[in-house]
Short mmCIF file of C-alpha atoms in Angstrom, two decimals:
data_model
loop_
_atom_site.label_atom_id
_atom_site.label_comp_id
_atom_site.label_asym_id
_atom_site.label_seq_id
_atom_site.Cartn_x
_atom_site.Cartn_y
_atom_site.Cartn_z
CA MET A 1 3.63 39.50 100.62
CA LEU A 2 6.45 37.25 99.56
CA LYS A 3 9.75 38.50 100.93
CA ILE A 4 12.82 37.68 98.86
CA PRO A 5 16.11 39.36 99.65
CA ALA A 6 17.46 41.31 96.70
CA ALA A 7 21.09 40.90 95.76
CA ASN A 8 23.24 43.99 96.21
CA GLY A 9 24.44 45.76 93.08
CA ILE A 10 28.10 45.68 92.17
CA ILE A 11 28.22 49.49 92.20
CA GLU A 12 26.59 52.02 94.50
CA ARG A 13 24.41 54.37 92.50
CA ASP A 14 23.77 57.97 93.39
CA GLU A 15 20.07 58.66 92.80
CA THR A 16 20.41 62.45 93.15
CA PRO A 17 18.54 64.17 90.26
CA MET A 18 20.62 65.96 87.64
CA GLU A 19 19.20 69.36 88.60
CA LYS A 20 20.20 69.07 92.25
CA GLU A 21 23.62 67.58 91.62
CA ILE A 22 24.72 70.11 89.02
CA ALA A 23 23.09 72.98 90.92
CA GLY A 24 25.31 72.04 93.85
CA LEU A 25 28.37 72.77 91.71
CA HIS A 26 27.34 76.16 90.35
CA ARG A 27 24.26 78.30 89.87
CA MET A 28 24.32 79.82 86.43
CA GLU A 29 26.14 78.98 83.22
CA PHE A 30 27.69 75.85 81.75
CA GLN A 31 30.93 74.66 83.34
CA PHE A 32 33.25 71.83 82.29
CA SER A 33 32.60 70.07 85.60
CA ASP A 34 29.06 69.31 84.33
CA ILE A 35 30.59 66.79 81.93
CA PHE A 36 31.63 64.54 84.80
CA TYR A 37 28.00 64.00 85.81
CA PHE A 38 27.11 62.57 82.40
CA CYS A 39 30.36 60.57 82.24
CA ARG A 40 29.64 58.95 85.60
CA LYS A 41 26.06 58.10 84.62
CA GLY A 42 27.36 56.56 81.41
CA PHE A 43 29.88 54.40 83.27
CA GLU A 44 27.17 53.28 85.69
CA ALA A 45 24.99 52.18 82.78
CA ILE A 46 27.85 50.24 81.17
CA VAL A 47 28.97 48.50 84.36
CA GLU A 48 25.51 47.67 85.67
CA ASP A 49 22.60 48.52 83.41
CA GLU A 50 19.36 48.36 85.40
CA VAL A 51 17.33 47.51 82.27
CA THR A 52 19.10 44.77 80.31
CA GLN A 53 19.85 42.76 83.46
CA ARG A 54 16.05 42.31 83.82
CA PHE A 55 16.11 40.21 80.64
CA SER A 56 18.31 37.47 82.10
CA SER A 57 17.45 34.96 84.80
CA GLU A 58 17.63 36.31 88.32
CA GLU A 59 20.48 34.86 90.35
CA LEU A 60 19.94 33.37 93.78
CA VAL A 61 22.13 34.60 96.61
CA SER A 62 23.18 31.00 97.25
CA TRP A 63 22.47 27.60 95.68
CA ASN A 64 20.03 25.53 97.72
CA LEU A 65 20.39 22.21 95.80
CA LEU A 66 16.87 22.67 94.40
CA THR A 67 17.10 25.11 91.51
CA ARG A 68 19.63 26.04 88.88
CA THR A 69 21.90 29.04 88.85
CA ASN A 70 23.40 31.06 86.01
CA VAL A 71 26.76 29.39 86.66
CA ASN A 72 27.64 26.08 84.99
CA PHE A 73 28.61 23.06 87.06
CA HIS A 74 31.91 23.32 88.94
CA TYR A 75 33.43 20.52 90.97
CA VAL A 76 33.44 21.50 94.64
CA SER A 77 33.42 18.22 96.54
CA LEU A 78 32.56 14.57 95.96
CA ARG A 79 29.55 14.69 98.27
CA LEU A 80 28.05 17.73 96.53
CA THR A 81 28.70 16.22 93.11
CA VAL A 82 26.88 13.01 94.10
CA VAL A 83 23.87 15.04 95.29
CA TRP A 84 23.87 17.03 92.04
CA VAL A 85 24.03 13.86 89.89
CA ILE A 86 21.18 12.25 91.84
CA GLY A 87 19.13 15.38 91.27
CA VAL A 88 19.78 15.26 87.52
CA ILE A 89 18.73 11.60 87.37
CA VAL A 90 15.51 12.25 89.29
CA ARG A 91 14.58 15.32 87.23
CA TYR A 92 15.36 13.88 83.78
CA CYS A 93 14.61 10.18 84.20
CA PHE A 94 11.56 10.26 86.48
CA LEU A 95 9.95 13.69 86.58
CA LEU A 96 10.38 14.61 82.90
CA PRO A 97 8.61 11.52 81.41
CA LEU A 98 5.75 11.86 83.88
CA ARG A 99 5.35 15.56 83.21
CA PHE A 100 5.59 15.10 79.45
CA THR A 101 2.79 12.52 79.63
CA LEU A 102 0.58 14.86 81.65
CA ALA A 103 1.30 17.74 79.28
CA ALA A 104 0.39 15.59 76.26
CA ILE A 105 -2.86 14.57 77.96
CA GLY A 106 -3.68 18.19 78.83
CA ILE A 107 -2.99 19.56 75.34
CA THR A 108 -4.84 16.73 73.59
CA SER A 109 -7.81 17.13 75.92
CA MET A 110 -7.85 20.86 75.27
CA ILE A 111 -7.90 20.43 71.49
CA VAL A 112 -10.47 17.63 71.44
CA GLY A 113 -12.68 19.10 74.17
CA THR A 114 -12.90 22.61 72.73
CA THR A 115 -13.45 21.25 69.21
CA VAL A 116 -16.41 19.16 70.40
CA VAL A 117 -17.89 21.95 72.52
CA GLY A 118 -17.42 24.37 69.63
CA GLN A 119 -19.92 22.37 67.56
CA LEU A 120 -22.74 23.19 69.98
CA PRO A 121 -25.05 26.17 69.35
CA ASN A 122 -24.40 29.28 71.41
CA SER A 123 -26.10 28.87 74.75
CA SER A 124 -25.47 28.91 78.49
CA LEU A 125 -24.74 25.18 78.29
CA LYS A 126 -21.97 25.74 75.73
CA ASN A 127 -20.41 28.45 77.90
CA TYR A 128 -20.54 26.18 80.94
CA LEU A 129 -18.95 23.23 79.13
CA SER A 130 -16.29 25.51 77.64
CA GLU A 131 -15.31 26.74 81.10
CA VAL A 132 -15.19 23.16 82.40
CA VAL A 133 -12.89 22.08 79.55
CA HIS A 134 -10.57 25.08 79.95
CA LEU A 135 -10.32 24.74 83.73
CA THR A 136 -9.78 20.98 83.64
CA CYS A 137 -7.09 21.10 80.96
CA SER A 138 -5.32 24.07 82.58
CA ARG A 139 -5.16 22.18 85.87
CA ILE A 140 -3.69 19.15 84.15
CA LEU A 141 -1.02 21.37 82.58
CA VAL A 142 -0.22 22.93 85.96
CA ARG A 143 0.25 19.42 87.38
CA ALA A 144 2.64 18.75 84.49
CA LEU A 145 4.82 21.53 85.91
CA SER A 146 4.44 20.35 89.51
CA GLY A 147 2.89 23.74 90.05
CA THR A 148 2.14 24.94 93.57
CA ILE A 149 0.13 28.14 93.28
CA HIS A 150 -1.08 30.29 96.15
CA TYR A 151 -4.02 32.55 95.26
CA HIS A 152 -4.65 35.52 97.53
CA ASN A 153 -7.74 37.79 97.89
CA LYS A 154 -10.03 35.71 95.69
CA GLU A 155 -12.86 38.11 96.37
CA ASN A 156 -11.16 40.46 93.86
CA LYS A 157 -11.12 37.95 90.98
CA PRO A 158 -11.79 39.53 87.55
CA GLN A 159 -15.43 39.62 86.54
CA LYS A 160 -17.06 39.27 83.14
CA GLY A 161 -16.87 42.36 80.98
CA GLY A 162 -13.65 43.45 82.67
CA ILE A 163 -9.96 43.46 81.77
CA CYS A 164 -7.44 41.44 83.75
CA VAL A 165 -4.00 43.08 83.68
CA ALA A 166 -0.94 41.24 85.03
CA ASN A 167 2.85 41.48 85.00
CA HIS A 168 4.55 39.08 82.60
CA THR A 169 7.33 36.63 83.47
CA SER A 170 6.62 33.54 81.40
CA PRO A 171 4.30 32.04 78.78
CA ILE A 172 2.91 29.85 81.58
CA ASP A 173 1.49 32.98 83.26
CA ALA A 174 -1.72 32.38 81.30
CA ILE A 175 -1.93 28.77 82.54
CA ILE A 176 -1.27 29.91 86.11
CA LEU A 177 -4.26 32.27 85.93
CA THR A 178 -6.63 30.00 83.97
CA ASN A 179 -6.00 27.33 86.60
CA ASP A 180 -8.27 29.41 88.85
CA GLY A 181 -10.68 30.93 86.35
CA CYS A 182 -11.48 31.35 82.66
CA TYR A 183 -10.33 34.27 80.53
CA ALA A 184 -10.56 35.40 76.94
CA MET A 185 -7.01 35.47 75.59
CA VAL A 186 -5.67 38.19 73.33
CA GLY A 187 -2.78 37.57 70.97
CA GLN A 188 -1.37 37.02 67.51
CA VAL A 189 -2.29 34.04 65.37
CA HIS A 190 0.50 31.42 65.35
CA GLY A 191 1.30 28.39 63.28
CA GLY A 192 2.26 24.85 64.30
CA LEU A 193 0.92 23.29 67.49
CA MET A 194 0.08 26.68 68.99
CA GLY A 195 -1.99 27.50 65.92
CA VAL A 196 -3.92 24.23 66.24
CA ILE A 197 -4.71 25.05 69.88
CA GLN A 198 -5.79 28.60 68.98
CA ARG A 199 -8.13 27.45 66.22
CA ALA A 200 -9.70 24.83 68.48
CA THR A 201 -10.18 27.01 71.56
CA VAL A 202 -11.67 29.97 69.70
CA LYS A 203 -14.57 27.74 68.60
CA ALA A 204 -15.63 27.22 72.21
CA CYS A 205 -14.51 30.47 73.84
CA PRO A 206 -14.48 34.10 72.58
CA HIS A 207 -10.71 34.51 72.48
CA VAL A 208 -9.43 37.46 70.43
CA TRP A 209 -6.76 36.34 67.96
CA PHE A 210 -5.25 38.78 65.46
CA GLU A 211 -3.50 38.18 62.16
CA ARG A 212 0.00 39.64 61.87
CA SER A 213 -1.27 42.43 59.59
CA GLU A 214 -4.17 43.25 61.93
CA ILE A 215 -2.17 43.51 65.15
CA LYS A 216 -0.16 46.42 63.68
CA ASP A 217 -3.39 48.39 63.29
CA ARG A 218 -3.86 49.81 66.79
CA HIS A 219 -7.31 51.25 65.98
CA LEU A 220 -8.58 47.86 64.78
CA VAL A 221 -7.24 46.12 67.89
CA THR A 222 -8.84 48.71 70.16
CA LYS A 223 -12.16 48.44 68.31
CA ARG A 224 -12.35 44.66 68.66
CA LEU A 225 -11.39 44.75 72.33
CA ARG A 226 -13.98 47.45 73.07
CA GLU A 227 -16.67 45.32 71.42
CA HIS A 228 -15.64 42.39 73.63
CA VAL A 229 -15.66 44.44 76.85
CA ALA A 230 -19.04 45.98 75.97
CA ASP A 231 -20.64 42.53 76.22
CA LYS A 232 -20.94 41.90 79.96
CA ASN A 233 -21.67 38.22 79.34
CA LYS A 234 -18.24 37.55 77.85
CA LEU A 235 -15.25 36.38 79.86
CA PRO A 236 -12.79 38.98 81.14
CA ILE A 237 -9.92 39.72 78.77
CA LEU A 238 -6.44 38.69 79.95
CA ILE A 239 -3.70 41.14 78.89
CA PHE A 240 0.01 41.39 79.70
CA PRO A 241 0.67 45.07 78.87
CA GLU A 242 4.47 44.87 79.25
CA GLY A 243 4.54 43.08 75.91
CA THR A 244 7.53 40.88 76.83
CA CYS A 245 8.76 38.64 79.64
CA ILE A 246 10.63 40.29 82.55
CA ASN A 247 12.74 38.23 84.95
CA ASN A 248 10.46 38.08 88.01
CA THR A 249 12.21 40.98 89.76
CA SER A 250 10.62 44.03 88.10
CA VAL A 251 7.65 45.54 86.33
CA MET A 252 8.38 47.63 83.26
CA MET A 253 6.35 50.17 81.30
CA PHE A 254 2.76 49.19 80.51
CA LYS A 255 1.63 49.85 76.95
CA LYS A 256 -1.20 52.37 77.06
CA GLY A 257 -3.40 50.58 74.51
CA SER A 258 -4.92 48.26 77.11
CA PHE A 259 -6.02 51.28 79.14
CA GLU A 260 -7.70 53.15 76.28
CA ILE A 261 -10.39 50.51 75.87
CA GLY A 262 -12.51 51.58 78.82
CA GLY A 263 -14.15 49.29 81.32
CA THR A 264 -12.92 48.08 84.68
CA ILE A 265 -9.31 47.02 85.14
CA TYR A 266 -8.60 44.09 87.48
CA PRO A 267 -4.88 44.16 88.39
CA VAL A 268 -3.16 40.87 89.22
CA ALA A 269 0.36 40.53 90.63
CA ILE A 270 2.29 37.32 89.85
CA LYS A 271 5.47 36.43 91.72
CA TYR A 272 7.37 33.14 91.30
CA ASP A 273 9.53 31.67 94.05
CA PRO A 274 12.99 31.25 92.43
CA GLN A 275 14.13 28.81 95.11
CA PHE A 276 12.35 25.91 93.39
CA GLY A 277 12.51 26.72 89.69
CA ASP A 278 13.20 29.54 87.26
CA ALA A 279 9.99 30.36 85.40
CA PHE A 280 11.42 33.29 83.41
CA TRP A 281 11.62 32.82 79.64
CA ASN A 282 14.73 34.41 78.19
CA SER A 283 13.48 34.32 74.61
CA SER A 284 16.73 35.79 73.25
CA LYS A 285 18.64 32.79 74.63
CA TYR A 286 16.18 29.86 74.53
CA ASN A 287 13.53 28.91 72.00
CA ILE A 288 10.17 27.71 73.29
CA VAL A 289 11.14 24.00 73.18
CA SER A 290 14.34 24.56 75.17
CA TYR A 291 12.44 26.71 77.65
CA LEU A 292 9.73 24.10 78.22
CA LEU A 293 12.43 21.45 78.71
CA ARG A 294 14.06 23.63 81.37
CA ILE A 295 10.93 24.23 83.42
CA MET A 296 9.73 20.62 83.07
CA THR A 297 13.06 19.43 84.48
CA SER A 298 12.92 21.86 87.40
CA TRP A 299 11.87 20.57 90.78
CA ALA A 300 8.67 22.62 90.91
CA ILE A 301 7.05 25.89 89.89
CA VAL A 302 5.96 27.74 93.01
CA CYS A 303 3.95 30.90 92.49
CA HIS A 304 1.97 33.52 94.41
CA VAL A 305 -0.94 35.31 92.72
CA TRP A 306 -2.58 38.37 94.25
CA TYR A 307 -6.00 39.49 92.99
CA MET A 308 -6.25 43.23 93.61
CA PRO A 309 -9.27 45.54 93.94
CA PRO A 310 -10.66 46.75 90.59
CA MET A 311 -9.46 50.11 89.27
CA VAL A 312 -11.16 52.57 86.93
CA ARG A 313 -9.84 55.56 85.04
CA LYS A 314 -10.25 58.81 86.96
CA ASP A 315 -11.63 62.03 85.51
CA GLY A 316 -8.88 64.00 83.80
CA GLU A 317 -6.51 61.01 83.83
CA ASP A 318 -5.07 59.98 80.47
CA ALA A 319 -4.28 56.39 79.45
CA VAL A 320 -0.56 56.69 80.28
CA GLN A 321 -1.23 57.98 83.80
CA PHE A 322 -3.79 55.24 84.38
CA ALA A 323 -1.35 52.59 83.14
CA ASN A 324 1.37 53.90 85.45
CA ARG A 325 -1.00 53.86 88.43
CA VAL A 326 -1.98 50.25 87.77
CA ARG A 327 1.67 49.27 87.27
CA SER A 328 2.66 50.88 90.58
CA ALA A 329 -0.06 48.98 92.41
CA ILE A 330 1.06 45.64 90.92
CA ALA A 331 4.71 46.35 91.73
CA ARG A 332 3.93 47.18 95.38
CA GLN A 333 1.79 44.10 95.88
CA GLY A 334 4.24 41.68 94.26
CA GLY A 335 7.34 43.15 95.88
CA LEU A 336 8.72 44.01 92.43
CA THR A 337 10.93 46.88 91.31
CA GLU A 338 9.08 49.45 89.22
CA LEU A 339 11.00 50.63 86.15
CA PRO A 340 9.78 53.28 83.67
CA TRP A 341 11.57 51.67 80.70
CA ASP A 342 9.90 50.03 77.71
CA GLY A 343 10.32 46.25 77.60
CA GLY A 344 10.96 46.66 73.87
CA LEU A 345 14.56 47.50 74.81
CA LYS A 346 14.98 43.73 75.09
CA ARG A 347 15.53 43.64 71.34
CA ALA A 348 15.86 47.29 70.30
CA LYS A 349 18.23 50.16 70.97
CA VAL A 350 17.36 53.13 73.14
CA LYS A 351 15.28 55.61 71.17
CA ASP A 352 16.90 58.92 70.26
CA SER A 353 14.00 60.64 72.00
CA PHE A 354 15.30 59.40 75.39
CA LYS A 355 18.70 60.94 74.72
CA GLU A 356 17.13 64.15 73.49
CA GLU A 357 15.02 64.35 76.64
CA GLN A 358 18.14 64.49 78.81
CA GLN A 359 19.59 67.18 76.56
CA LYS A 360 16.38 69.22 76.78
CA ASN A 361 16.29 68.93 80.56
CA TYR A 362 19.88 70.14 80.81
CA SER A 363 19.22 73.03 78.40
CA LYS A 364 16.10 74.10 80.31
CA MET A 365 18.07 74.02 83.55
CA LEU A 366 20.78 76.29 82.09
CA VAL A 367 18.20 78.70 80.67
CA ARG A 368 16.29 78.79 83.96
CA ASN A 369 19.44 79.33 86.03
CA GLY A 370 20.69 81.95 83.58
CA SER A 371 17.39 83.85 83.77
CA GLN A 372 17.46 83.78 87.57
CA GLY A 373 21.06 85.05 87.48
CA CYS A 374 20.10 87.98 85.23
CA LEU A 375 17.19 88.89 87.51
CA SER A 376 19.45 88.79 90.56
CA ALA A 377 22.04 90.99 88.83
CA GLY A 378 19.36 93.48 87.79
CA THR A 379 17.99 93.66 91.32
CA GLU A 380 21.41 94.32 92.80
CA SER A 381 22.12 97.12 90.25
CA ASP A 382 18.82 98.77 91.14
#
């Protein structure tokens, strides 16, 4: 397992549950001192929110002259400035043109190759040629990123008719995985260059693309995915159930839809080495062009991929429990922090239901403690 030291927080959090902390102050009814618990938790969230910080690039403990940091350039010394300038020249004047050329070759080959293969009648030959085209083009694109990928436990690679579930850090996650095997992609139909690639690849491979109106219909999405999984001759589906990119330090809540389909789940943990390049896509700060420019001017993309033993839904286990179990396994294997929060908080406010849940827990605690107090008083009077 990749070991990366985590930076210390700027405040020291007290992880004592609300019930235990407030119960330590009194045993029965509401007291004004209870307010301080909620005030302190509120200040902790404002000073160092454990959720929103996962949507910005992780910061290295120290700069190692290889990757970027979140801090803009500051003059420190002439020698260090010379080294930094040389690095900029190498990355932008030598590596970028070479990588751009390789990327253009890979994308063009993907479009042309899948279009040609798509004209063939459905057969084992067409499937074979489709896999060859996808693997070859994906490997060219990985070379365009100077990708160094370490695959572990290949005996657990996803099989046909299964569902590959992985944590999500970057749009290149799909390329990282297809560099070692073929998958059927699931996603929304796009326009522009991405739309051209989608229309070409779906002719040669059974990818599952949804129109914007269709993807909002959860029952339709589930139906189409179940039909795909039911055919054991089709490629495994690749799904990122977090629904958004997280900054390579954590795994957030998995959407339950992927776990209602049925079939075998093949968990995959992806962990990038931030010492060589920042693969995280902060979509609220950079558009896709700016992001690609950043990673193509990094020194390298170094990544570890762990294939994990297949998992199936247990008897009596609902989709949410199954999703949480898979998420926990991925987090442990990748050395990632497991957070119960929805990645949708990247662009949305906290739902009122979360606030109400805390209020309900506090109310239940007061009612429970009050009932116990009444029973104790009645016993003593007897």
